[in-house]
Short mmCIF file of C-alpha atoms and ligand atoms in Angstrom, two decimals:
data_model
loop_
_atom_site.label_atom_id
_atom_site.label_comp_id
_atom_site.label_asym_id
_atom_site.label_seq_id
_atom_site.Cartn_x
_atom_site.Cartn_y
_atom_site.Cartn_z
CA UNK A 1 13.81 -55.81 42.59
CA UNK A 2 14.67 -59.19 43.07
CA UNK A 3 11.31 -60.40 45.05
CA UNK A 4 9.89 -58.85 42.32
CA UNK A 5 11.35 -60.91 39.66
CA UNK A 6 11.11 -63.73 41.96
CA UNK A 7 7.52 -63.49 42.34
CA UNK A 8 7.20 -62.81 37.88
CA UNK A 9 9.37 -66.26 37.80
CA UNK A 10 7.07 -68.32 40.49
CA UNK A 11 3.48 -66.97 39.23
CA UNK A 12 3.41 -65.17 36.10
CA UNK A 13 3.13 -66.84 32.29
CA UNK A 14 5.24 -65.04 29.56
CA UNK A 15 4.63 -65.31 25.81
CA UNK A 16 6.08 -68.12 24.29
CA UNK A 17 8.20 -69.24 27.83
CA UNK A 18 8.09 -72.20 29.59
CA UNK A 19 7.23 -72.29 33.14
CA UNK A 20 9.14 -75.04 33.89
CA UNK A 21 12.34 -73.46 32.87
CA UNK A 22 11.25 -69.81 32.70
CA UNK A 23 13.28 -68.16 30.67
CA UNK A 24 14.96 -64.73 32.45
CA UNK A 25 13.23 -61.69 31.93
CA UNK A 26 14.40 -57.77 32.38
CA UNK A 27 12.74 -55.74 35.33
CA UNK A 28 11.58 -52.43 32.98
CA UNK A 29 10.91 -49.41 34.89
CA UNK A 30 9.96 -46.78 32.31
CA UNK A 31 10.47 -46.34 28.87
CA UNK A 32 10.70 -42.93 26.63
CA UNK A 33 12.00 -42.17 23.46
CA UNK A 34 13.48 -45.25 21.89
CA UNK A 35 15.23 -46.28 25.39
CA UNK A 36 13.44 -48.76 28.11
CA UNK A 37 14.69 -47.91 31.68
CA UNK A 38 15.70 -50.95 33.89
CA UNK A 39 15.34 -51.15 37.51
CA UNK A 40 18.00 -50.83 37.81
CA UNK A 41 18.47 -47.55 35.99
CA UNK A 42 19.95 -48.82 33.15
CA UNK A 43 18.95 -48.48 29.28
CA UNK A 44 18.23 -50.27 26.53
CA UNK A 45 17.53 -48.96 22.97
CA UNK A 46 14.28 -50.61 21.68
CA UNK A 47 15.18 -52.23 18.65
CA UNK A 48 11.80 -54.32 18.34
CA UNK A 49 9.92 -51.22 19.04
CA UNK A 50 7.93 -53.91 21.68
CA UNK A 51 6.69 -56.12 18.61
CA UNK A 52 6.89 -52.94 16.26
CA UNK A 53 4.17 -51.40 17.66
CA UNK A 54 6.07 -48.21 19.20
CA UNK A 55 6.58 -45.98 16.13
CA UNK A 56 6.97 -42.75 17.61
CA UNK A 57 8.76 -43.47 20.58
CA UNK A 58 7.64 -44.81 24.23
CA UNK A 59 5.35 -42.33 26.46
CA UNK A 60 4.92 -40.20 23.89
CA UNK A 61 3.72 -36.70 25.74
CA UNK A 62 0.89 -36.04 22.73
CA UNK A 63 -0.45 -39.44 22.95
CA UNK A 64 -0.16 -39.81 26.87
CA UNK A 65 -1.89 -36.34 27.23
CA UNK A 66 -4.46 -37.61 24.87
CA UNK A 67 -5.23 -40.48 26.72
CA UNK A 68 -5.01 -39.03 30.21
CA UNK A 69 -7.98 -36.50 29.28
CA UNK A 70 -10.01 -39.31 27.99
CA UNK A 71 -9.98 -41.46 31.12
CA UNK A 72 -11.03 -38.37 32.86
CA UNK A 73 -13.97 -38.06 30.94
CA UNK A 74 -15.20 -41.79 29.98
CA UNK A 75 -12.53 -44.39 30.17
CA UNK A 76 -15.20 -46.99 29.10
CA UNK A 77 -18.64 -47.32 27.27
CA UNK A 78 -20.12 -50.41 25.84
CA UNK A 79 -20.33 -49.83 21.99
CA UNK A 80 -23.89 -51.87 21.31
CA UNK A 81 -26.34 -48.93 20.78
CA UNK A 82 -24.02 -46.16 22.08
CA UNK A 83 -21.22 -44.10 20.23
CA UNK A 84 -18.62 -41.54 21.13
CA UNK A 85 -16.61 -38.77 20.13
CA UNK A 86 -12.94 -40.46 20.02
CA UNK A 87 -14.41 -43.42 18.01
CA UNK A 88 -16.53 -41.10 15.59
CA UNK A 89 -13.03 -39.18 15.26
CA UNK A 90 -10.80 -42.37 14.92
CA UNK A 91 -12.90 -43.35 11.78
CA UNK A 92 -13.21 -40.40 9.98
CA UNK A 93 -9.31 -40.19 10.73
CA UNK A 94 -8.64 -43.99 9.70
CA UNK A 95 -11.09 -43.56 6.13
CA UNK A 96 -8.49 -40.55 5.12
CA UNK A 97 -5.39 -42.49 5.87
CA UNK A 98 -6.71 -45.62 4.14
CA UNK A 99 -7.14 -46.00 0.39
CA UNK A 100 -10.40 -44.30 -1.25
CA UNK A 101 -13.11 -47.17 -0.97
CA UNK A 102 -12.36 -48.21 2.39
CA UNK A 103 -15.11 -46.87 4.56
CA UNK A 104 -16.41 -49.00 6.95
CA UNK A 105 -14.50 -49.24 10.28
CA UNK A 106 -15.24 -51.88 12.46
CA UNK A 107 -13.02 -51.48 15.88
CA UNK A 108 -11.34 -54.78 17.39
CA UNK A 109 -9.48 -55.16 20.47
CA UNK A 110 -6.66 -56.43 19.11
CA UNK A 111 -4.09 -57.09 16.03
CA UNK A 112 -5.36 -61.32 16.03
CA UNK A 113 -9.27 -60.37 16.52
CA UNK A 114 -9.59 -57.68 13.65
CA UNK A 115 -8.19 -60.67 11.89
CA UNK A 116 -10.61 -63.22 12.79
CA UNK A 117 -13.60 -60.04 11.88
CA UNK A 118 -11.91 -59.69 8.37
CA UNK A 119 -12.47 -63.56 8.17
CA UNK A 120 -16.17 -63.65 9.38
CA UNK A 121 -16.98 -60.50 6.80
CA UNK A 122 -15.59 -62.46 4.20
CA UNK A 123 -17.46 -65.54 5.48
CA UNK A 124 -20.66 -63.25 5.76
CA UNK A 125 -20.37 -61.51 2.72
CA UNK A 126 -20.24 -64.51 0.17
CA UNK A 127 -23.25 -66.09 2.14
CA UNK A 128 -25.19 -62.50 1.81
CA UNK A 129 -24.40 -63.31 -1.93
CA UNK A 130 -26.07 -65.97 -1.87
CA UNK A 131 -22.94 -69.01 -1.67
CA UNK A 132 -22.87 -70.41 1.79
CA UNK A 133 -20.41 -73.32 0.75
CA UNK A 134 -17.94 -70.61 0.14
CA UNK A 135 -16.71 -70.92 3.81
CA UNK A 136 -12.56 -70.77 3.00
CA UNK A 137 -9.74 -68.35 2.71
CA UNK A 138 -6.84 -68.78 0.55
CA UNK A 139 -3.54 -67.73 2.94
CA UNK A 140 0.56 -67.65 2.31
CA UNK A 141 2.77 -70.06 2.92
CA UNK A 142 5.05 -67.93 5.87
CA UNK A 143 2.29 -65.99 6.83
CA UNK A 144 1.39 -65.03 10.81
CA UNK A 145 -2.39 -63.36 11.06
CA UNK A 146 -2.00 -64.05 15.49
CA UNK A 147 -2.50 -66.47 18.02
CA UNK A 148 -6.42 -66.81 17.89
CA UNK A 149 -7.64 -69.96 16.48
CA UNK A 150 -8.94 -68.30 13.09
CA UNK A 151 -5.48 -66.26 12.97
CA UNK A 152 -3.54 -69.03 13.63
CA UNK A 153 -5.37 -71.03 10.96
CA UNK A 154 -4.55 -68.61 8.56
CA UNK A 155 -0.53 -68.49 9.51
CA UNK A 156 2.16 -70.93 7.84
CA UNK A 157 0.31 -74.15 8.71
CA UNK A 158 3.67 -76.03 9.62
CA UNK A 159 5.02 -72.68 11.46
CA UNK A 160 4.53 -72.90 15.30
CA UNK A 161 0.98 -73.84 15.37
CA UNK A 162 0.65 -77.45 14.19
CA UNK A 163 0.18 -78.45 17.75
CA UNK A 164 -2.94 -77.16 17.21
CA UNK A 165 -4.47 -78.45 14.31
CA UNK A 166 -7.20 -80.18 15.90
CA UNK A 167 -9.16 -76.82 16.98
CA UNK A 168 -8.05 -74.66 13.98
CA UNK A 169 -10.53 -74.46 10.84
CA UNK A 170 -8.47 -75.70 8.02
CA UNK A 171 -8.12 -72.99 5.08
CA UNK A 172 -5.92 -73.23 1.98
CA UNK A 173 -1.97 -72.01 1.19
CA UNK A 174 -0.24 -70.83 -1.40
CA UNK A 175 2.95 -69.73 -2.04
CA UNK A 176 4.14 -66.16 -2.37
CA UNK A 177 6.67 -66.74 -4.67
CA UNK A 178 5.15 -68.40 -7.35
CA UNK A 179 1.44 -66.54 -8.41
CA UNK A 180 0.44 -69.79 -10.03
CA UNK A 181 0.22 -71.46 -6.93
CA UNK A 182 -2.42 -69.43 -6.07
CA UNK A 183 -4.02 -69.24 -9.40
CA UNK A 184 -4.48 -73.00 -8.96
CA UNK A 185 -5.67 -73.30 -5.34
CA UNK A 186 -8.62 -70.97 -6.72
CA UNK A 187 -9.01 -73.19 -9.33
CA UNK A 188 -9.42 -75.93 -8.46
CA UNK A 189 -11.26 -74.46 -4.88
CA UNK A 190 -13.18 -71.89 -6.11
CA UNK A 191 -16.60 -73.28 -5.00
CA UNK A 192 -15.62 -72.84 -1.50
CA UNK A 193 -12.72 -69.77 -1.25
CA UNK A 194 -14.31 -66.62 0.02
CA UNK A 195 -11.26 -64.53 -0.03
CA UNK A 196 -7.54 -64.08 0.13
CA UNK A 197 -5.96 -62.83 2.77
CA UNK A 198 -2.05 -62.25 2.73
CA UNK A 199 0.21 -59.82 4.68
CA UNK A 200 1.35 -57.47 1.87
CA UNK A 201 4.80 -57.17 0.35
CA UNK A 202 6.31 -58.17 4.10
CA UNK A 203 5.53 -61.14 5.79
CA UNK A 204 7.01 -60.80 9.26
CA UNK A 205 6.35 -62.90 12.61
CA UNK A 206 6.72 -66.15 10.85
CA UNK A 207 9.35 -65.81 7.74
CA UNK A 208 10.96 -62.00 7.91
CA UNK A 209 11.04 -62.03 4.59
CA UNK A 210 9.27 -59.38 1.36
CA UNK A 211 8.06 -60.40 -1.54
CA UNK A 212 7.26 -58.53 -4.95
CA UNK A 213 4.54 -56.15 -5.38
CA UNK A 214 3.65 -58.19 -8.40
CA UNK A 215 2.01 -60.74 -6.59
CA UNK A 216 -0.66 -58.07 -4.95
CA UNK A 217 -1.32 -56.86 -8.62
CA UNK A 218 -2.05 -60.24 -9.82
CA UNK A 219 -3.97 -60.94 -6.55
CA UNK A 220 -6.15 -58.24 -6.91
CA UNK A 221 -7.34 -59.27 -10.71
CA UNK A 222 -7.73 -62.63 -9.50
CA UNK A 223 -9.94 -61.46 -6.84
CA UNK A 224 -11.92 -59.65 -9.39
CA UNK A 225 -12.23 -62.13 -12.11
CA UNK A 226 -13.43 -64.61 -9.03
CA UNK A 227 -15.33 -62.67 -7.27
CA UNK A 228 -13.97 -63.23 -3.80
CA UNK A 229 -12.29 -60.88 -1.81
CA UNK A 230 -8.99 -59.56 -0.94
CA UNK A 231 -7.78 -59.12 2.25
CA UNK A 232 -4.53 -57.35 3.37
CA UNK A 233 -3.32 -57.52 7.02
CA UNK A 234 -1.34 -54.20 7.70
CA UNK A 235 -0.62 -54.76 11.08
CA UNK A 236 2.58 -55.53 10.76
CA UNK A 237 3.73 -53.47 7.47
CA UNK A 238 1.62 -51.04 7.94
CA UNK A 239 2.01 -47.22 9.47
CA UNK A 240 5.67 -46.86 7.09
CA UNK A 241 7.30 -49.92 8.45
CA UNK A 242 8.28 -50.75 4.99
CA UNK A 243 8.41 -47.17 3.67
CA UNK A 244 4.97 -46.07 2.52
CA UNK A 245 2.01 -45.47 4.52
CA UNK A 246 0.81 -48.73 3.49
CA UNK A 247 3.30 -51.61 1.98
CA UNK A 248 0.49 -52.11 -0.52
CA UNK A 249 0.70 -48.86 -2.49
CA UNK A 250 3.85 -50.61 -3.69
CA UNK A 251 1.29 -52.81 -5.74
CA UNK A 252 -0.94 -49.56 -6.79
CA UNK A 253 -4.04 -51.70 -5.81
CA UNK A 254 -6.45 -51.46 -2.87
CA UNK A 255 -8.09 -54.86 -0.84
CA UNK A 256 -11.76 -54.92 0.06
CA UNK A 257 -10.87 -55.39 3.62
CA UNK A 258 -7.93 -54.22 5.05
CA UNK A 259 -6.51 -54.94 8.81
CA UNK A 260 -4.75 -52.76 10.90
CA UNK A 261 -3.60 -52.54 14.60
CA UNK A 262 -0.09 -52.47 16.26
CA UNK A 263 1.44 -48.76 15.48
CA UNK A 264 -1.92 -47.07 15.54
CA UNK A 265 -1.89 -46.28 19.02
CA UNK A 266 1.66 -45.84 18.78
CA UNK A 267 2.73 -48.59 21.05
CA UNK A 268 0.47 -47.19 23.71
CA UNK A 269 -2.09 -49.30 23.94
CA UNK A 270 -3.68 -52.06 22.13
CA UNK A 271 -6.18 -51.68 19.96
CA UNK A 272 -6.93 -52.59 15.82
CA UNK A 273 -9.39 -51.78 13.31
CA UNK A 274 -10.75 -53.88 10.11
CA UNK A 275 -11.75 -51.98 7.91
CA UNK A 276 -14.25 -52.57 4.64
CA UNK A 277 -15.30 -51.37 1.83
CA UNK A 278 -18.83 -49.73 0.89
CA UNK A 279 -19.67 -52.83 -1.20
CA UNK A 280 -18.85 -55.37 1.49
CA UNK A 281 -20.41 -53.73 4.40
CA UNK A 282 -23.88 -53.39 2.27
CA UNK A 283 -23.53 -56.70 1.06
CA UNK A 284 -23.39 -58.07 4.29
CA UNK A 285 -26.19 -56.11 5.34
CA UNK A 286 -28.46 -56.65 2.79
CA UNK A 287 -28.13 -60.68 3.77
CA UNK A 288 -29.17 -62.93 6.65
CA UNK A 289 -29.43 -62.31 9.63
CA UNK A 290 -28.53 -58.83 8.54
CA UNK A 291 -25.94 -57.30 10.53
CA UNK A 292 -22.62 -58.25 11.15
CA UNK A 293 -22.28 -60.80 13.57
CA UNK A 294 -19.07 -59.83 15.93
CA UNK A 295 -18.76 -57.32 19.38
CA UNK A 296 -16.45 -57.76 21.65
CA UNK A 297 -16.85 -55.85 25.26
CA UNK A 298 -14.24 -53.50 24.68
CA UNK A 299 -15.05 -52.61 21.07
CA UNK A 300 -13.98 -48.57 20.53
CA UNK A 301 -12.61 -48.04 23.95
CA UNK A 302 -12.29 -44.65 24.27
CA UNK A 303 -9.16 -44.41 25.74
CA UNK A 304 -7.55 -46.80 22.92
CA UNK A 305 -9.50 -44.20 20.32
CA UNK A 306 -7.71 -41.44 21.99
CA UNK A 307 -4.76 -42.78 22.06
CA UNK A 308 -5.57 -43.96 17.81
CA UNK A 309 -6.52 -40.30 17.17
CA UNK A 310 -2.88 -38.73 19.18
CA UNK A 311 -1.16 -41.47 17.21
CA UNK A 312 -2.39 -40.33 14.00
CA UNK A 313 -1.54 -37.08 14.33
CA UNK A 314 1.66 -37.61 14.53
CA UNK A 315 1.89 -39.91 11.24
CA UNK A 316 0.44 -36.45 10.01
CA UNK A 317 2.81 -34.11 11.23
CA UNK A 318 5.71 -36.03 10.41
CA UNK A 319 7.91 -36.99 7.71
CA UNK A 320 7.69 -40.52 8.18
CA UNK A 321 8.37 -41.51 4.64
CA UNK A 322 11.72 -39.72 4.93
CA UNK A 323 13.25 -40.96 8.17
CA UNK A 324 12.08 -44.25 7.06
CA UNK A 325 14.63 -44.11 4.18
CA UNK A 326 17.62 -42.86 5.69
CA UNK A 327 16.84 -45.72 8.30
CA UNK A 328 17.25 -48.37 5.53
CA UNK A 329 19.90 -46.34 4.07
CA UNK A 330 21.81 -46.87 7.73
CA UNK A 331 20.98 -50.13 8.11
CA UNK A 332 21.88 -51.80 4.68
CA UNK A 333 24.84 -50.60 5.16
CA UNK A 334 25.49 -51.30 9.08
CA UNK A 335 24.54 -54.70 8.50
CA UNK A 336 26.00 -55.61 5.31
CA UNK A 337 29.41 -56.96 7.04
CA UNK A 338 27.04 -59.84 7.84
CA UNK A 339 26.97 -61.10 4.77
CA UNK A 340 30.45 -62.61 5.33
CA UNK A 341 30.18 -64.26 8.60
CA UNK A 342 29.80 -68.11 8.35
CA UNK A 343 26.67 -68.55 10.70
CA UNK A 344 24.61 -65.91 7.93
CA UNK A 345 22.26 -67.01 5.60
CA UNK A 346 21.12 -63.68 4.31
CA UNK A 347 21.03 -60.07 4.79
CA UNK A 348 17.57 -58.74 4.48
CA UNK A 349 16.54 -54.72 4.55
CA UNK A 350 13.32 -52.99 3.11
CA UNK A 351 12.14 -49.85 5.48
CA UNK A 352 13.07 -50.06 8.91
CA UNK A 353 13.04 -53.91 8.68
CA UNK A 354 16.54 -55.39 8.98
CA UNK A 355 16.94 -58.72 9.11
CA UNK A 356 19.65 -61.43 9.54
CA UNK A 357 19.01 -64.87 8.80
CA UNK A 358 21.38 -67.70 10.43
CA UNK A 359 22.06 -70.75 8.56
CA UNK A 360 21.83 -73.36 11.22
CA UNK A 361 20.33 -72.00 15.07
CA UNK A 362 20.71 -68.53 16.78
CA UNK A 363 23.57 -67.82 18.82
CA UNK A 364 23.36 -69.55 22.59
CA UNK A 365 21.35 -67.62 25.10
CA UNK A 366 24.28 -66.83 27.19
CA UNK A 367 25.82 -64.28 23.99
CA UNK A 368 22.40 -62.89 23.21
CA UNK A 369 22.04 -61.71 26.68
CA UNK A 370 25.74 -60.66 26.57
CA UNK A 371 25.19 -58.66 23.40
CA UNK A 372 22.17 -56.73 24.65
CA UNK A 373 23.78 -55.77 27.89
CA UNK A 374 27.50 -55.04 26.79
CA UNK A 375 25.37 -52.67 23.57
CA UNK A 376 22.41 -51.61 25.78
CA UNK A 377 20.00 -52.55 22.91
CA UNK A 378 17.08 -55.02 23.48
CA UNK A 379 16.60 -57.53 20.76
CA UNK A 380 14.64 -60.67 20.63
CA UNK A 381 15.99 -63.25 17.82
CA UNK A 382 13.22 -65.61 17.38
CA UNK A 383 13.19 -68.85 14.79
CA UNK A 384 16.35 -68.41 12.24
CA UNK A 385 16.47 -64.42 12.87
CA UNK A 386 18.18 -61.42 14.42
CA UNK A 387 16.22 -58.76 13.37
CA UNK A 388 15.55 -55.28 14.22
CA UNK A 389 12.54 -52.74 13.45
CA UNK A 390 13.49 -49.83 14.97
CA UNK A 391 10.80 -46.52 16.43
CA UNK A 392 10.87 -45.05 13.29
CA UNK A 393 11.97 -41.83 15.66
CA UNK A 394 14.99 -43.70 15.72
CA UNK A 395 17.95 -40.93 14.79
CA UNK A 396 20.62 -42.40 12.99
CA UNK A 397 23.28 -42.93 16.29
CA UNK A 398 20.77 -45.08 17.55
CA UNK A 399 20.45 -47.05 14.30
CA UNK A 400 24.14 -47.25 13.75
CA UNK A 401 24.24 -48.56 17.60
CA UNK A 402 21.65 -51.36 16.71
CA UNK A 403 23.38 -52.59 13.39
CA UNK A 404 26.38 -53.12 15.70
CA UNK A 405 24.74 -55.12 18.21
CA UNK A 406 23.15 -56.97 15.32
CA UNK A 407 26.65 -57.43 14.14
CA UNK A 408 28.30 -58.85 16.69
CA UNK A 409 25.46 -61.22 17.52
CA UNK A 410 25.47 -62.31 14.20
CA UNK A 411 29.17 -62.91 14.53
CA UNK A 412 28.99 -65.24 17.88
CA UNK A 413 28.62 -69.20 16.78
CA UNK A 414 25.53 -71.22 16.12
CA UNK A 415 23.98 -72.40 19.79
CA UNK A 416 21.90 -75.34 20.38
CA UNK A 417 19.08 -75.97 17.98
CA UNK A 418 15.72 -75.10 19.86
CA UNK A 419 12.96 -78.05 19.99
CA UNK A 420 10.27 -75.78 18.88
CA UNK A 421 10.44 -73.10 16.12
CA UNK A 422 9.54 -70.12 18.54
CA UNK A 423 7.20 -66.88 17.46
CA UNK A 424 9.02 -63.62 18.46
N1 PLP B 501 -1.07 -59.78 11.96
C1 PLP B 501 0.25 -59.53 11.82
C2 PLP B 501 0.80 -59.29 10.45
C3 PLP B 501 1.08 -59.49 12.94
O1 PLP B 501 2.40 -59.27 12.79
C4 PLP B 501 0.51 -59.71 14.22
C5 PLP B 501 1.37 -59.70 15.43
O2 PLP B 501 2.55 -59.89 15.40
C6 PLP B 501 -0.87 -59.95 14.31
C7 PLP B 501 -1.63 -59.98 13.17
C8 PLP B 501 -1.52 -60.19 15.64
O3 PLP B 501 -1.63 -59.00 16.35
P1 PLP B 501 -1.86 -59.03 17.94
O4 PLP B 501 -0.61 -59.56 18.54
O5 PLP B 501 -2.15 -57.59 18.28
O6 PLP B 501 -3.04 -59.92 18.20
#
């Protein structure tokens, strides 16, 4: 185990680590259920759900199966000029579970790159309408859309990407708590904004933080009235994270183009899908050069449909909806105590989001690591936050077990203040 770890710490790049001063990492052997196995046969409950893509569990045995007879059959195909089963029966699958309208699925590799496709179709579809200066999207203030260049242009633009500025197209912000900012960034940039994109209700990687359902409503009518289109990326708050299937049937609207990735393989493997309405996909078609212009190598990988396909029957079969709720239920309650500790900023729960925001910096390394070990629950503070977003098989001694591991972190003293704001 330890030349292992020796040889991860001398030649292998983690997200968002230094390699200078890598930062230590847990050996994991397996993982099932909500519990990772360490090396060295220890557990941890999975309180991120591995960036809240693992709704219904690790190594699921439906979706594992699933996938296991695909790769026996065709692991890979490209997907210019041929088609396959799992992909045909991913879409017609992925048009139920969205809202009525939505029927064009175009499969992306993953959560950043369906975003940068919603982009392009938006791109594509105002210049099929004949405005090719309309070349912008209108994004939130505390948004995260990925790591690509077009995502990352379209998350907080003074989050963690600024660094990068120089090779990120520059797009427009508004802010989610006040409707008129947006109102007047469309305005007074109409000529050029091709559509709004905004993660809906719950904006997570970069802020943690929800916002009212209002703000979709009036979106969508602005939208309308402008003629540009609305995006909503679901990745995150999609699949009941928040409580409904989608966060946005808070709103009672539908976007033209909607993103979604993360929890539709279940955690299993990666894999995302933008998907568009009727009107968009003709539009785009009916214009120059006329096709959509996008196809990456592993586009519909059959294995990743499989796994899509296992995963959704499983948001099928069960009561999601439900153990969502008595999730929140648990952890408004196991987490309220925060509220009164003098490093806490806010207490914030919607779904099985909890979040704890510290006033000043996290806690030091040294009682994060503590915490997770002395608890057995993995967690991964990033920025201002101790959060968790548990499986959503999560039963409620696990949850309780979380909220007190969230406690007592919460509890431990401010630590140094980092020199970058960190993703994650
Ligand atoms: N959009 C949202 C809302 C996300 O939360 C994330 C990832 O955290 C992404 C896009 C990017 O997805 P991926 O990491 O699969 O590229």
């Amino acid at each position: 185990m330890d030349d292992l770890l020796a040889f991860d710490r001398a030649h292998i790049w983690h997200p968002y680590a230094s390699v200078a001063k890598p930062p230590p990492v847990r050996l994991v052997k397996e993982a099932h259920g909500v519990n990772l196995v360490l090396h060295d046969g220890s557990t941890l409950v999975d309180a991120v759900s591995s960036w809240w893509c693992v709704a219904h569990g690790h190594s699921h045995p439906h979706i594992v199966e699933a996938m296991r007879r695909q790769a026996e059959r065709l692991s890979h195909v490209m997907f210019g000029g041929l088609t396959h089963e799992p992909a045909i029966a991913l879409a017609e699958r992925l048009v139920q579970f969205t809202p009525p309208g939505l029927d064009r699925v175009f499969f992306a590799d993953s959560g950043s790159i369906s975003v940068e496709v919603a982009a392009k179709m938006a791109v594509q579809y105002q210049h099929a309408r004949g405005f090719p200066r309309k070349g912008k999207l209108v994004a939130l203030l505390g948004g995260y859309h990925g790591d690509t260049c077009c995502a990352m242009a379209l998350s907080d633009p003074d989050g963690m990407h600024t660094l990068f500025r120089s090779i990120m197209p520059q797009h427009y912000f508004a802010d989610p708590l006040d409707f008129s900012s947006l109102a007047r960034v469309v305005e007074e940039q109409g000529d050029e904004i091709a559509g709004v994109i905004c993660e809906p209700y719950f904006q997570a990687a970069n802020a943690m933080r929800f916002y009212s359902p209002d703000y979709l409503r009036q979106m969508r009518a602005l939208c309308d009235e402008k003629g540009i289109l609305l995006i909503f990326d679901e990745i995150a708050s999609g699949f009941h994270r928040t409580g409904p299937l989608w966060a946005h049937e808070r709103a009672g609207i539908a976007p033209d183009i909607m993103c979604v990735g993360k929890a539709l393989t279940g955690g299993h493997v990666t894999l995302a899908a933008t998907i568009a309405s009727a009107r968009v996909a003709e539009t785009i078609s009916a214009g120059s050069p006329g096709a959509f212009m996008h196809g990456p190598t592993y586009m519909a990988n059959p294995i990743a449909c499989a796994a899509g396909l296992a995963s959704l029957d499983l948001f099928a079969q069960a009561d999601y909806a439900a153990a969502v709720a008595r999730i929140e239920g648990e952890l408004r309650e196991g987490l309220a105590p925060c509220r009164a500790m003098p490093n806490v900023a806010d207490v914030r729960v919607s779904g099985a989001v909890g979040v704890v925001e510290v006033k000043t910096a996290l806690p030091a390394q040294a009682d994060i690591d503590r915490v997770i070990t002395r608890h057995g629950v993995w967690l991964r503070p990033f920025s201002r936050y101790i959060y968790t977003m548990p499986p959503l098989v999560s039963d409620t001694v696990t949850v309780t077990r979380i909220a007190e591991a969230i406690r007592e972190l919460a509890a431990c003293p401010a630590g140094p203040v980092p020199e970058g704001d960190f993703h994650e």
